[in-house]
CSV table of C-alpha atoms and ligand atoms in Angstrom, one decimal:
chain,number,residue,atom,x,y,z
J,1,UNK,CA,19.8,2.6,-2.8
J,2,UNK,CA,23.3,1.4,-1.7
J,3,UNK,CA,24.4,1.8,-5.3
J,4,UNK,CA,22.9,5.3,-5.4
J,5,UNK,CA,24.5,6.6,-2.2
J,6,UNK,CA,27.7,4.3,-2.3
J,7,UNK,CA,28.2,4.8,1.3
J,8,UNK,CA,32.0,5.0,2.3
J,9,UNK,CA,33.9,4.7,5.6
J,10,UNK,CA,34.2,8.2,7.1
J,11,UNK,CA,31.2,9.3,5.0
J,12,UNK,CA,28.2,11.2,6.7
J,13,UNK,CA,24.6,10.1,5.7
J,14,UNK,CA,21.0,11.3,6.6
J,15,UNK,CA,17.9,9.1,6.6
J,16,UNK,CA,14.8,11.3,7.0
J,17,UNK,CA,12.4,8.2,7.1
J,18,UNK,CA,14.0,5.8,9.6
J,19,UNK,CA,10.9,3.5,9.9
J,20,UNK,CA,12.3,0.1,11.1
J,21,UNK,CA,16.0,1.5,10.2
J,22,UNK,CA,16.4,-1.2,7.5
J,23,UNK,CA,18.0,1.2,5.1
J,24,UNK,CA,19.8,2.9,7.8
J,25,UNK,CA,21.4,-0.2,9.0
J,26,UNK,CA,22.5,-0.9,5.3
J,27,UNK,CA,24.0,2.3,5.1
J,28,UNK,CA,25.9,2.1,8.4
J,29,UNK,CA,27.0,-1.5,7.4
J,30,UNK,CA,28.4,-0.3,4.3
J,31,UNK,CA,30.1,2.6,5.5
J,32,UNK,CA,31.8,0.6,8.3
J,33,UNK,CA,33.8,1.3,10.4
J,34,UNK,CA,33.5,5.0,10.6
J,35,UNK,CA,30.5,6.2,8.6
J,36,UNK,CA,28.0,8.3,10.4
J,37,UNK,CA,24.1,8.3,10.2
J,38,UNK,CA,21.7,11.1,11.3
J,39,UNK,CA,18.2,10.0,11.1
J,40,UNK,CA,14.7,11.0,12.0
J,41,UNK,CA,11.0,9.9,11.7
J,42,UNK,CA,7.9,11.5,12.8
J,43,UNK,CA,6.6,8.3,14.4
J,44,UNK,CA,7.8,7.9,18.0
J,45,UNK,CA,7.3,4.1,17.9
J,46,UNK,CA,9.6,3.9,14.9
J,47,UNK,CA,12.3,6.1,16.3
J,48,UNK,CA,12.5,3.8,19.5
J,49,UNK,CA,12.6,0.9,17.0
J,50,UNK,CA,15.2,2.3,15.0
J,51,UNK,CA,17.4,3.3,17.9
J,52,UNK,CA,17.3,-0.3,19.3
J,53,UNK,CA,18.0,-1.9,16.0
J,54,UNK,CA,20.9,0.6,15.2
J,55,UNK,CA,22.5,0.2,18.7
J,56,UNK,CA,22.9,-3.4,18.5
J,57,UNK,CA,25.5,-3.2,15.9
J,58,UNK,CA,26.5,0.5,15.2
J,59,UNK,CA,26.8,2.1,18.8
J,60,UNK,CA,28.5,5.6,18.6
J,61,UNK,CA,28.1,5.9,14.9
J,62,UNK,CA,24.5,7.5,14.6
J,63,UNK,CA,22.2,10.2,16.0
J,64,UNK,CA,18.5,9.5,16.0
J,65,UNK,CA,15.7,12.3,16.6
J,66,UNK,CA,12.1,12.3,16.5
J,67,UNK,CA,10.9,14.8,14.0
J,68,UNK,CA,9.8,15.8,10.6
J,69,UNK,CA,12.4,15.5,7.8
J,70,UNK,CA,11.1,19.0,6.6
J,71,UNK,CA,13.3,20.1,9.6
J,72,UNK,CA,16.6,18.2,8.6
J,73,UNK,CA,18.5,21.4,8.2
J,74,UNK,CA,17.7,22.7,11.6
J,75,UNK,CA,20.0,20.1,13.2
J,76,UNK,CA,22.2,18.7,10.6
J,77,UNK,CA,25.0,21.0,9.2
J,78,UNK,CA,24.8,22.7,5.9
J,79,UNK,CA,26.9,21.1,3.2
J,80,UNK,CA,27.8,18.2,5.6
J,81,UNK,CA,26.3,15.1,4.1
J,82,UNK,CA,27.5,12.5,1.3
J,83,UNK,CA,24.1,11.1,1.0
J,84,UNK,CA,20.5,11.8,1.9
J,85,UNK,CA,17.7,9.2,1.6
J,86,UNK,CA,13.9,10.0,1.8
J,87,UNK,CA,11.9,6.7,1.4
J,88,UNK,CA,8.5,8.2,1.4
J,89,UNK,CA,5.0,7.3,2.8
J,90,UNK,CA,4.0,4.9,5.4
J,91,UNK,CA,5.9,1.8,6.9
J,92,UNK,CA,4.6,-1.8,7.2
J,93,UNK,CA,4.2,-1.4,11.1
J,94,UNK,CA,1.9,1.7,10.7
J,95,UNK,CA,-0.1,-0.1,8.0
J,96,UNK,CA,-0.4,-3.4,9.8
J,97,UNK,CA,-1.4,-2.0,13.2
J,98,UNK,CA,-5.2,-1.7,13.2
J,99,UNK,CA,-5.1,1.0,16.0
J,100,UNK,CA,-3.1,3.5,13.8
J,101,UNK,CA,-6.1,3.7,11.4
J,102,UNK,CA,-4.0,3.4,8.1
J,103,UNK,CA,-5.6,0.4,6.6
J,104,UNK,CA,-8.9,-0.2,5.1
J,105,UNK,CA,-8.5,-3.8,5.4
J,106,UNK,CA,-8.2,-3.7,9.3
J,107,UNK,CA,-10.8,-2.3,11.5
J,108,UNK,CA,-9.4,0.6,13.8
J,109,UNK,CA,-10.1,4.4,14.6
J,110,UNK,CA,-10.0,6.7,11.8
J,111,UNK,CA,-6.7,8.1,13.0
J,112,UNK,CA,-3.8,8.0,10.3
J,113,UNK,CA,-1.4,10.4,12.3
J,114,UNK,CA,2.2,9.4,11.7
J,115,UNK,CA,3.0,11.7,14.7
J,116,UNK,CA,0.6,11.0,17.5
J,117,UNK,CA,1.7,14.3,19.2
J,118,UNK,CA,-0.4,16.1,16.4
J,119,UNK,CA,-4.0,16.9,17.1
J,120,UNK,CA,-5.7,16.5,13.7
J,121,UNK,CA,-6.8,12.9,12.9
J,122,UNK,CA,-8.7,11.5,9.8
J,123,UNK,CA,-11.9,11.4,11.9
J,124,UNK,CA,-11.6,15.2,12.3
J,125,UNK,CA,-11.5,15.6,8.6
J,126,UNK,CA,-14.2,13.3,7.7
J,127,UNK,CA,-16.6,14.6,10.4
J,128,UNK,CA,-15.8,18.4,10.1
J,129,UNK,CA,-14.9,19.2,6.6
J,130,UNK,CA,-17.6,20.5,4.1
J,131,UNK,CA,-18.4,18.3,1.2
J,132,UNK,CA,-16.6,20.6,-1.1
J,133,UNK,CA,-13.4,20.4,0.9
J,134,UNK,CA,-13.4,16.7,1.3
J,135,UNK,CA,-13.9,16.5,-2.5
J,136,UNK,CA,-11.0,18.6,-3.1
J,137,UNK,CA,-9.0,16.3,-0.8
J,138,UNK,CA,-9.9,13.3,-2.6
J,139,UNK,CA,-9.2,14.8,-6.1
J,140,UNK,CA,-6.2,16.5,-5.1
J,141,UNK,CA,-4.4,13.8,-3.2
J,142,UNK,CA,-6.2,10.5,-4.3
J,143,UNK,CA,-6.6,11.3,-7.9
J,144,UNK,CA,-10.1,10.1,-7.2
J,145,UNK,CA,-12.5,10.9,-10.3
J,146,UNK,CA,-15.7,10.5,-8.3
J,147,UNK,CA,-14.4,12.6,-5.6
J,148,UNK,CA,-17.6,14.5,-5.2
J,149,UNK,CA,-19.7,11.6,-4.8
J,150,UNK,CA,-17.5,10.1,-2.1
J,151,UNK,CA,-17.6,13.3,-0.3
J,152,UNK,CA,-21.3,13.8,-0.5
J,153,UNK,CA,-21.9,10.2,0.8
J,154,UNK,CA,-19.5,10.9,3.8
J,155,UNK,CA,-21.4,14.0,4.7
J,156,UNK,CA,-24.9,12.2,4.4
J,157,UNK,CA,-23.7,9.3,6.4
J,158,UNK,CA,-22.1,11.4,9.4
J,159,UNK,CA,-25.4,13.1,9.6
J,160,UNK,CA,-27.0,9.7,10.8
J,161,UNK,CA,-24.0,8.5,12.5
J,162,UNK,CA,-20.5,10.0,13.2
J,163,UNK,CA,-17.5,8.6,11.1
J,164,UNK,CA,-15.3,6.8,13.6
J,165,UNK,CA,-13.9,3.7,12.2
J,166,UNK,CA,-11.9,2.6,9.2
J,167,UNK,CA,-14.5,-0.2,8.5
J,168,UNK,CA,-17.2,2.3,8.5
J,169,UNK,CA,-15.5,4.4,6.0
J,170,UNK,CA,-14.3,1.4,3.8
J,171,UNK,CA,-17.8,0.0,3.8
J,172,UNK,CA,-19.3,3.4,2.7
J,173,UNK,CA,-16.7,3.4,-0.1
J,174,UNK,CA,-17.8,0.1,-1.3
J,175,UNK,CA,-21.4,1.3,-1.3
J,176,UNK,CA,-20.5,4.4,-3.4
J,177,UNK,CA,-18.5,2.6,-5.9
J,178,UNK,CA,-19.2,-1.2,-5.7
J,179,UNK,CA,-16.0,-3.1,-6.3
J,180,UNK,CA,-17.3,-5.3,-9.1
J,181,UNK,CA,-14.3,-6.4,-11.3
J,182,UNK,CA,-12.3,-3.5,-10.3
J,183,UNK,CA,-8.5,-4.3,-9.6
J,184,UNK,CA,-8.3,-1.9,-6.6
J,185,UNK,CA,-10.5,-1.5,-3.6
J,186,UNK,CA,-12.8,1.6,-3.9
J,187,UNK,CA,-11.3,2.8,-0.5
J,188,UNK,CA,-7.7,2.7,-1.7
J,189,UNK,CA,-7.6,6.3,-3.0
J,190,UNK,CA,-10.0,7.8,-0.4
J,191,UNK,CA,-7.7,6.3,2.4
J,192,UNK,CA,-4.3,7.6,0.6
J,193,UNK,CA,-5.9,11.0,0.2
J,194,UNK,CA,-6.9,11.2,3.9
J,195,UNK,CA,-3.5,10.2,4.9
J,196,UNK,CA,-1.7,12.6,2.9
J,197,UNK,CA,-4.0,15.5,4.1
J,198,UNK,CA,-3.8,14.4,7.8
J,199,UNK,CA,-0.1,14.4,7.7
J,200,UNK,CA,0.5,17.4,5.4
J,201,UNK,CA,2.7,15.1,3.4
J,202,UNK,CA,3.1,17.3,0.2
J,203,UNK,CA,4.2,20.2,2.2
J,204,UNK,CA,6.7,18.4,4.1
J,205,UNK,CA,8.0,16.8,1.0
J,206,UNK,CA,8.6,20.1,-0.6
J,207,UNK,CA,10.3,21.4,2.5
J,208,UNK,CA,12.3,18.2,3.2
J,209,UNK,CA,13.7,18.3,-0.5
J,210,UNK,CA,14.9,21.8,0.1
J,211,UNK,CA,16.4,20.9,3.5
J,212,UNK,CA,18.1,17.8,1.7
J,213,UNK,CA,19.9,20.0,-0.8
J,214,UNK,CA,21.0,22.4,2.0
J,215,UNK,CA,22.7,19.5,4.1
J,216,UNK,CA,24.3,17.8,1.1
J,217,UNK,CA,28.0,18.6,0.3
J,218,UNK,CA,28.8,19.3,-3.3
J,219,UNK,CA,29.1,15.6,-4.9
J,220,UNK,CA,26.6,14.2,-2.2
J,221,UNK,CA,23.8,12.2,-3.5
J,222,UNK,CA,20.1,12.4,-2.8
J,223,UNK,CA,18.1,9.3,-3.1
J,224,UNK,CA,14.3,9.5,-3.3
J,225,UNK,CA,12.1,6.6,-3.0
J,226,UNK,CA,8.4,7.4,-4.2
J,227,UNK,CA,5.0,5.2,-4.0
J,228,UNK,CA,2.4,7.3,-5.8
J,229,UNK,CA,2.1,9.8,-8.7
J,230,UNK,CA,1.7,12.7,-6.6
J,231,UNK,CA,5.0,12.3,-4.9
J,232,UNK,CA,6.5,11.8,-8.2
J,233,UNK,CA,5.1,15.0,-9.5
J,234,UNK,CA,6.5,16.9,-6.6
J,235,UNK,CA,10.0,15.3,-7.1
J,236,UNK,CA,10.0,16.0,-10.9
J,237,UNK,CA,9.0,19.7,-10.3
J,238,UNK,CA,11.7,20.2,-7.5
J,239,UNK,CA,14.3,18.6,-9.8
J,240,UNK,CA,13.3,20.6,-12.9
J,241,UNK,CA,13.8,23.7,-10.9
J,242,UNK,CA,17.1,22.7,-9.2
J,243,UNK,CA,18.7,21.2,-12.4
J,244,UNK,CA,18.0,24.3,-14.6
J,245,UNK,CA,21.1,26.3,-15.5
J,246,UNK,CA,18.9,29.5,-15.9
J,247,UNK,CA,16.3,31.4,-13.7
J,248,UNK,CA,13.5,33.5,-15.1
J,249,UNK,CA,11.6,36.4,-13.6
J,250,UNK,CA,7.9,35.8,-12.6
J,251,UNK,CA,5.9,32.5,-13.3
J,252,UNK,CA,6.4,32.2,-16.8
J,253,UNK,CA,9.7,31.1,-18.5
J,254,UNK,CA,10.2,33.5,-21.4
J,255,UNK,CA,13.4,32.5,-23.2
J,256,UNK,CA,14.5,36.1,-23.9
J,257,UNK,CA,14.3,36.8,-20.1
J,258,UNK,CA,16.3,34.0,-18.9
J,259,UNK,CA,19.2,34.6,-16.6
J,260,UNK,CA,22.1,32.0,-16.5
J,261,UNK,CA,22.9,30.4,-13.3
J,262,UNK,CA,24.7,27.3,-11.8
J,263,UNK,CA,22.3,24.5,-11.4
J,264,UNK,CA,22.1,23.1,-7.7
J,265,UNK,CA,21.4,19.5,-8.9
J,266,UNK,CA,22.2,17.0,-11.5
J,267,UNK,CA,20.2,13.8,-12.4
J,268,UNK,CA,22.2,10.5,-11.7
J,269,UNK,CA,19.0,8.5,-12.4
J,270,UNK,CA,16.1,10.4,-13.7
J,271,UNK,CA,14.3,7.3,-14.9
J,272,UNK,CA,12.7,5.5,-11.9
J,273,UNK,CA,14.8,2.4,-10.8
J,274,UNK,CA,12.1,-0.2,-9.9
J,275,UNK,CA,12.3,-3.1,-7.6
J,276,UNK,CA,13.4,-6.5,-9.3
J,277,UNK,CA,11.6,-9.8,-9.3
J,278,UNK,CA,13.5,-11.0,-6.3
J,279,UNK,CA,12.7,-8.1,-4.1
J,280,UNK,CA,9.1,-8.0,-5.2
J,281,UNK,CA,8.8,-11.8,-4.4
J,282,UNK,CA,10.1,-11.0,-0.8
J,283,UNK,CA,8.5,-7.7,-0.3
J,284,UNK,CA,5.2,-7.2,-2.4
J,285,UNK,CA,4.7,-3.8,-0.9
J,286,UNK,CA,7.7,-2.6,-2.9
J,287,UNK,CA,5.5,-3.1,-6.1
J,288,UNK,CA,4.9,0.7,-6.6
J,289,UNK,CA,8.4,2.0,-5.3
J,290,UNK,CA,10.5,4.1,-7.7
J,291,UNK,CA,14.0,5.2,-6.7
J,292,UNK,CA,15.3,8.4,-8.3
J,293,UNK,CA,18.8,9.8,-7.6
J,294,UNK,CA,20.1,13.3,-7.8
J,295,UNK,CA,23.5,14.7,-7.1
J,296,UNK,CA,24.4,18.1,-5.6
J,297,UNK,CA,26.7,20.0,-7.8
Z,1,SAM,C1,8.3,3.6,3.8
Z,1,SAM,S1,8.7,4.0,5.6
Z,1,SAM,C2,10.4,4.0,5.7
Z,1,SAM,C3,11.1,2.7,5.9
Z,1,SAM,C4,12.6,2.8,6.2
Z,1,SAM,N1,13.2,3.1,5.0
Z,1,SAM,C5,13.2,1.3,6.6
Z,1,SAM,O1,14.2,0.8,6.0
Z,1,SAM,O2,12.5,0.6,7.4
Z,1,SAM,C6,8.4,5.7,5.8
Z,1,SAM,C7,8.6,6.2,7.1
Z,1,SAM,O3,8.6,7.6,7.0
Z,1,SAM,C8,8.0,8.3,8.1
Z,1,SAM,N2,7.7,9.6,7.6
Z,1,SAM,C9,6.9,10.0,6.5
Z,1,SAM,N3,6.9,11.3,6.3
Z,1,SAM,C10,7.8,11.9,7.2
Z,1,SAM,C11,8.3,13.0,7.4
Z,1,SAM,N4,7.7,14.1,6.9
Z,1,SAM,N5,9.1,13.3,8.5
Z,1,SAM,C12,9.6,12.3,9.1
Z,1,SAM,N6,9.3,10.9,8.8
Z,1,SAM,C13,8.4,10.7,8.1
Z,1,SAM,C14,6.8,7.5,8.4
Z,1,SAM,O4,6.8,7.6,9.9
Z,1,SAM,C15,7.6,5.9,8.2
Z,1,SAM,O5,8.1,5.5,9.3
């Protein structure tokens, strides 16, 4: 990430996913003594943690707000940033706190909200949505091939007992698709899909990418860390559109109707940069992380 953004003294950087501010602190350290960081997170706890951590060493060099990165361009000036980082998905403190309801390995309420000011929870989805709507969520956001089986089992179960806890849902998933020799737990994709739906992650990502392009200066870098194939697909589609040197009318690209235009972005690293052995040893959760880098033209 530091190679990608190459932070410099006097540079201005934005981190849309502060989390515990590990990346943010590295950016500020690398851009000492005068680099500036604007950062946000939807999670109130993360924002407090980030503020505290950054204040210890970098007082007067950052602004941190609670909010969705989809809205970065509402408070960061257009063409003002030398680098923008989005490190997508959930953080370790979110996963490891049973009460947040993100983990099928811990028992907690079926919550999964990154921003606890939001009303909709995972329990609302699993107790209210039709079997068809749940199957669609599991298929679309979890790439779950047995999406309808899981959805129907949830609807049957909730008629007997309301779905309230992560353990209840995880056990139901195991009944629907016994683990056997499978490498991943049968609840993995179901939990991922519900989390993405509860937090509107795909919509936020699309809006966040557009906001990032707005706030970048020409020559500024966009570093994107994804954790699953759905995020990768959104990033690839976004990049394909922004790096193209022509537009076309309507939805179909007819070569004869192309209009030339200057692309907004160019690829610096289209191929995913993956964590090395050392990083994987110290941080096994980085195993599915992929970094891609673009530059504003
Ligand atoms: C993988 S963690 C980031 C970790 C961080 N880079 C660090 O160094 O600690 C992802 C964080 O992004 C936040 N997040 C996810 N989607 C968001 C969005 N649309 N807007 C703002 N924050 C978001 C989550 O709440 C979580 O804290």
